[in-house]
């Protein structure tokens, strides 16, 4: 789920009871001055106060009959709050949700279907990692808002000392060769903890596999497919070129803090991780660079998990057309370019990647986002993450267990959790 996944993307770098559904009167017809009051929920840190003010001013100037009332929501407990709002008669008009949350809300019939308006929003250019999880059973409920994904953060001084040009690392084989060269003396070629399953997922997608696949009317775990097994083997080879623990993930200990100690050449993280590294070790300021996760071939970057947000409209929202106008503006090209620059996000369309060309970390992230994916689009996926047999599987393989047997067991667990025995 994105509230976990992007919050997890944030915790990767920074460590990232039912409330009243609306305090601004989501069903009110007016703002007291003849204008329509549009109630919007955006999540903490998705926009800065400065950007929010600029957007509100610009939107209301273009739509003088609408009074935008944005409420900033906290990630903690947001799932229960949104669920309650969708079932109430006092729902907000627009809600930001995690890209992989859309299916669970759509399943209940609580969201407005925008399938016939995708063309108005430029949907042909949307990032797949936002658009695909924003759909459910062939209908588009979530409108892509912004994205974030992992890149390789590397020590430019160590690469230079080893005679390695990061711009020439375009394939996995080149990456392994470079990392092996960096893994010498007291330096770890890469710090890759054994349970970073989001990174493994990218390798699985690159091999044509998936964590789970549709099987009849249900889902079946996919870690035991030939492609997924090849992905795990590559993860094993890469992870061995460092001292990452086999039995923990990127947050335990925080990998940015590990890199800050000065003995790690690379980590795989969102670009914001570089700021944490520099804060923990000022001597590394100016010595950190970024490149996309390399792919199987030089033609395209490696697949990555796309964390991010979609915008949805509750089916019971009082102001459907005004809500659509708000979404059309905020997800349109002009404001997407401004948002990407202001917040170092990846814009929602592949055609807008140039907006962040001057920010090295975000530019690397945008390049990878073109090959972005999301977790299996089923409302039950959250239960898989809660149990997470993928992590146990990875540790089992990295500590010497037979990969095929461990993968089969993890796939059985995923199948059972998703409620399919096909």
Short mmCIF file of C-alpha atoms in Angstrom, two decimals, residues 29-242:
data_model
loop_
_atom_site.label_atom_id
_atom_site.label_comp_id
_atom_site.label_asym_id
_atom_site.label_seq_id
_atom_site.Cartn_x
_atom_site.Cartn_y
_atom_site.Cartn_z
CA UNK A 29 -23.01 24.03 -1.04
CA UNK A 30 -21.29 27.34 -0.58
CA UNK A 31 -18.46 29.21 1.09
CA UNK A 32 -20.70 31.95 2.45
CA UNK A 33 -20.02 34.26 -0.51
CA UNK A 34 -21.90 32.43 -3.23
CA UNK A 35 -18.93 30.24 -4.19
CA UNK A 36 -18.82 26.46 -3.97
CA UNK A 37 -16.67 25.21 -1.08
CA UNK A 38 -14.52 22.37 -2.35
CA UNK A 39 -13.19 20.13 0.43
CA UNK A 40 -9.84 18.50 -0.41
CA UNK A 41 -7.68 16.10 1.61
CA UNK A 42 -3.98 16.07 0.77
CA UNK A 43 -1.39 14.10 2.70
CA UNK A 44 1.36 15.40 4.95
CA UNK A 45 4.45 16.46 2.95
CA UNK A 46 2.88 15.88 -0.46
CA UNK A 47 3.00 19.65 -1.00
CA UNK A 48 4.83 22.47 0.72
CA UNK A 49 2.92 25.33 2.30
CA UNK A 50 4.32 27.63 -0.38
CA UNK A 51 3.22 25.42 -3.26
CA UNK A 52 -0.20 24.90 -1.68
CA UNK A 53 -0.77 28.64 -1.40
CA UNK A 54 0.43 29.24 -4.96
CA UNK A 55 -1.82 26.52 -6.35
CA UNK A 56 -4.89 27.63 -4.40
CA UNK A 57 -4.42 31.20 -5.61
CA UNK A 58 -3.94 30.13 -9.21
CA UNK A 59 -6.83 27.69 -9.19
CA UNK A 60 -9.30 30.12 -7.63
CA UNK A 61 -8.28 32.81 -10.10
CA UNK A 62 -9.07 30.41 -12.94
CA UNK A 63 -12.23 29.19 -11.18
CA UNK A 64 -13.64 32.19 -9.29
CA UNK A 65 -16.81 30.28 -8.41
CA UNK A 66 -14.87 27.70 -6.33
CA UNK A 67 -13.40 28.18 -2.86
CA UNK A 68 -10.75 25.50 -2.25
CA UNK A 69 -10.40 24.25 1.31
CA UNK A 70 -7.37 21.95 1.59
CA UNK A 71 -6.90 19.91 4.74
CA UNK A 72 -3.55 18.21 5.35
CA UNK A 73 -3.98 14.65 6.64
CA UNK A 74 -1.53 12.42 8.51
CA UNK A 75 -0.51 9.02 7.10
CA UNK A 76 -1.02 7.34 10.45
CA UNK A 77 -4.56 5.97 10.52
CA UNK A 78 -5.51 7.41 7.15
CA UNK A 79 -6.86 4.11 5.83
CA UNK A 80 -9.56 3.92 8.48
CA UNK A 81 -10.36 7.62 8.07
CA UNK A 82 -10.82 7.37 4.29
CA UNK A 83 -12.90 4.20 4.63
CA UNK A 84 -15.19 5.96 7.09
CA UNK A 85 -15.46 9.01 4.85
CA UNK A 86 -16.43 6.95 1.81
CA UNK A 87 -19.22 5.34 3.80
CA UNK A 88 -20.52 8.61 5.21
CA UNK A 89 -22.70 11.43 3.90
CA UNK A 90 -19.99 13.98 4.70
CA UNK A 91 -17.14 12.90 2.46
CA UNK A 92 -14.55 15.35 1.11
CA UNK A 93 -14.70 16.11 -2.60
CA UNK A 94 -11.12 15.10 -3.47
CA UNK A 95 -8.82 12.75 -1.57
CA UNK A 96 -5.15 11.93 -2.08
CA UNK A 97 -4.53 8.22 -1.56
CA UNK A 98 -1.58 5.91 -2.02
CA UNK A 99 -1.40 4.55 -5.56
CA UNK A 100 -1.74 0.96 -4.31
CA UNK A 101 -4.64 1.84 -2.00
CA UNK A 102 -7.05 2.60 -4.82
CA UNK A 103 -8.20 -0.98 -5.40
CA UNK A 104 -9.36 -1.51 -1.82
CA UNK A 105 -11.45 1.67 -1.90
CA UNK A 106 -12.81 0.98 -5.38
CA UNK A 107 -13.84 -2.54 -4.39
CA UNK A 108 -16.42 -1.12 -2.00
CA UNK A 109 -17.99 0.99 -4.75
CA UNK A 110 -17.03 4.15 -2.92
CA UNK A 111 -15.15 5.96 -5.72
CA UNK A 112 -16.16 7.87 -8.84
CA UNK A 113 -15.26 6.18 -12.13
CA UNK A 114 -13.26 8.45 -14.46
CA UNK A 115 -12.81 5.95 -17.29
CA UNK A 116 -14.62 8.11 -19.84
CA UNK A 117 -12.57 11.21 -18.93
CA UNK A 118 -9.04 9.78 -19.09
CA UNK A 119 -8.48 11.45 -22.47
CA UNK A 120 -9.24 14.89 -21.03
CA UNK A 121 -6.49 14.30 -18.47
CA UNK A 122 -3.80 13.18 -20.92
CA UNK A 123 -3.96 9.64 -19.61
CA UNK A 124 -2.10 8.17 -22.57
CA UNK A 125 1.16 9.50 -21.13
CA UNK A 126 0.64 8.57 -17.47
CA UNK A 127 3.29 6.59 -15.63
CA UNK A 128 2.23 2.94 -15.57
CA UNK A 129 3.24 2.64 -11.92
CA UNK A 130 0.57 5.19 -11.00
CA UNK A 131 -2.08 4.54 -13.63
CA UNK A 132 -2.27 0.75 -13.36
CA UNK A 133 -2.89 0.56 -9.59
CA UNK A 134 -5.32 3.47 -10.02
CA UNK A 135 -7.60 1.18 -11.99
CA UNK A 136 -9.76 -1.66 -10.74
CA UNK A 137 -11.59 -4.25 -12.83
CA UNK A 138 -10.97 -2.27 -15.99
CA UNK A 139 -12.17 1.10 -14.69
CA UNK A 140 -10.04 4.14 -13.83
CA UNK A 141 -10.74 5.47 -10.34
CA UNK A 142 -7.38 6.97 -9.36
CA UNK A 143 -5.82 9.86 -11.28
CA UNK A 144 -1.99 9.85 -11.13
CA UNK A 145 -0.65 12.68 -8.97
CA UNK A 146 3.10 12.22 -8.40
CA UNK A 147 5.68 9.46 -8.08
CA UNK A 148 8.89 8.56 -6.30
CA UNK A 149 11.17 5.56 -6.72
CA UNK A 150 14.58 4.22 -5.86
CA UNK A 151 17.86 5.03 -7.57
CA UNK A 152 21.48 4.12 -6.88
CA UNK A 153 23.13 6.64 -4.57
CA UNK A 154 26.89 6.35 -4.94
CA UNK A 155 30.14 7.83 -3.66
CA UNK A 156 31.57 9.79 -6.57
CA UNK A 157 35.03 9.92 -4.99
CA UNK A 158 35.23 6.14 -4.59
CA UNK A 159 34.02 5.61 -8.16
CA UNK A 160 36.65 8.04 -9.45
CA UNK A 161 39.40 6.39 -7.41
CA UNK A 162 38.41 3.00 -8.86
CA UNK A 163 38.36 4.43 -12.40
CA UNK A 164 34.62 3.80 -12.81
CA UNK A 165 32.36 6.13 -14.79
CA UNK A 166 28.82 5.74 -13.39
CA UNK A 167 27.32 6.99 -16.64
CA UNK A 168 28.69 3.91 -18.36
CA UNK A 169 26.92 1.54 -15.96
CA UNK A 170 23.86 0.72 -18.04
CA UNK A 171 23.40 -3.02 -17.54
CA UNK A 172 23.28 -5.40 -14.60
CA UNK A 173 26.47 -7.12 -15.73
CA UNK A 174 28.31 -3.78 -15.84
CA UNK A 175 26.89 -2.97 -12.40
CA UNK A 176 28.12 -6.24 -10.92
CA UNK A 177 31.57 -5.72 -12.43
CA UNK A 178 31.82 -2.18 -11.07
CA UNK A 179 30.53 -3.18 -7.65
CA UNK A 180 32.99 -6.05 -7.45
CA UNK A 181 35.80 -3.61 -8.23
CA UNK A 182 34.59 -1.25 -5.49
CA UNK A 183 34.29 -4.06 -2.94
CA UNK A 184 37.87 -3.99 -1.77
CA UNK A 185 39.84 -3.26 1.39
CA UNK A 186 37.57 -1.68 3.96
CA UNK A 187 35.00 -0.52 1.41
CA UNK A 188 31.73 -2.34 0.75
CA UNK A 189 30.88 -2.29 -2.95
CA UNK A 190 27.22 -1.94 -1.99
CA UNK A 191 25.18 -2.06 1.19
CA UNK A 192 22.13 -4.14 0.35
CA UNK A 193 20.24 -5.68 3.28
CA UNK A 194 18.83 -9.12 2.71
CA UNK A 195 15.15 -8.22 3.03
CA UNK A 196 14.84 -5.22 0.72
CA UNK A 197 11.94 -6.82 -1.13
CA UNK A 198 11.06 -3.69 -3.11
CA UNK A 199 14.46 -3.91 -4.81
CA UNK A 200 13.96 -7.62 -5.45
CA UNK A 201 10.57 -6.82 -6.97
CA UNK A 202 12.25 -4.64 -9.60
CA UNK A 203 14.54 -7.50 -10.59
CA UNK A 204 11.52 -9.83 -10.77
CA UNK A 205 9.69 -7.45 -13.11
CA UNK A 206 12.81 -7.13 -15.25
CA UNK A 207 12.78 -10.90 -15.68
CA UNK A 208 9.16 -10.87 -16.83
CA UNK A 209 7.78 -12.21 -13.56
CA UNK A 210 5.63 -10.79 -10.79
CA UNK A 211 5.06 -11.24 -7.07
CA UNK A 212 1.62 -12.67 -7.78
CA UNK A 213 -0.34 -13.30 -10.97
CA UNK A 214 -4.00 -13.61 -11.85
CA UNK A 215 -5.18 -17.21 -11.86
CA UNK A 216 -8.78 -17.67 -12.88
CA UNK A 217 -10.85 -15.51 -10.57
CA UNK A 218 -8.08 -15.30 -7.98
CA UNK A 219 -4.37 -14.75 -7.55
CA UNK A 220 -1.39 -17.05 -7.27
CA UNK A 221 2.03 -16.33 -5.78
CA UNK A 222 4.70 -15.92 -8.45
CA UNK A 223 8.04 -16.13 -6.66
CA UNK A 224 8.64 -19.67 -7.91
CA UNK A 225 8.46 -18.75 -11.60
CA UNK A 226 11.69 -19.13 -13.63
CA UNK A 227 11.98 -15.36 -14.04
CA UNK A 228 11.50 -14.67 -10.34
CA UNK A 229 14.11 -17.28 -9.47
CA UNK A 230 16.59 -15.63 -11.85
CA UNK A 231 15.84 -12.31 -10.13
CA UNK A 232 16.58 -13.77 -6.70
CA UNK A 233 19.84 -15.20 -7.97
CA UNK A 234 20.89 -11.77 -9.22
CA UNK A 235 19.90 -10.22 -5.88
CA UNK A 236 22.04 -12.84 -4.11
CA UNK A 237 25.09 -12.05 -6.27
CA UNK A 238 24.71 -8.29 -5.77
CA UNK A 239 24.03 -8.51 -2.05
CA UNK A 240 27.18 -10.58 -1.55
CA UNK A 241 29.32 -7.62 -2.68
CA UNK A 242 28.85 -5.93 0.67
#
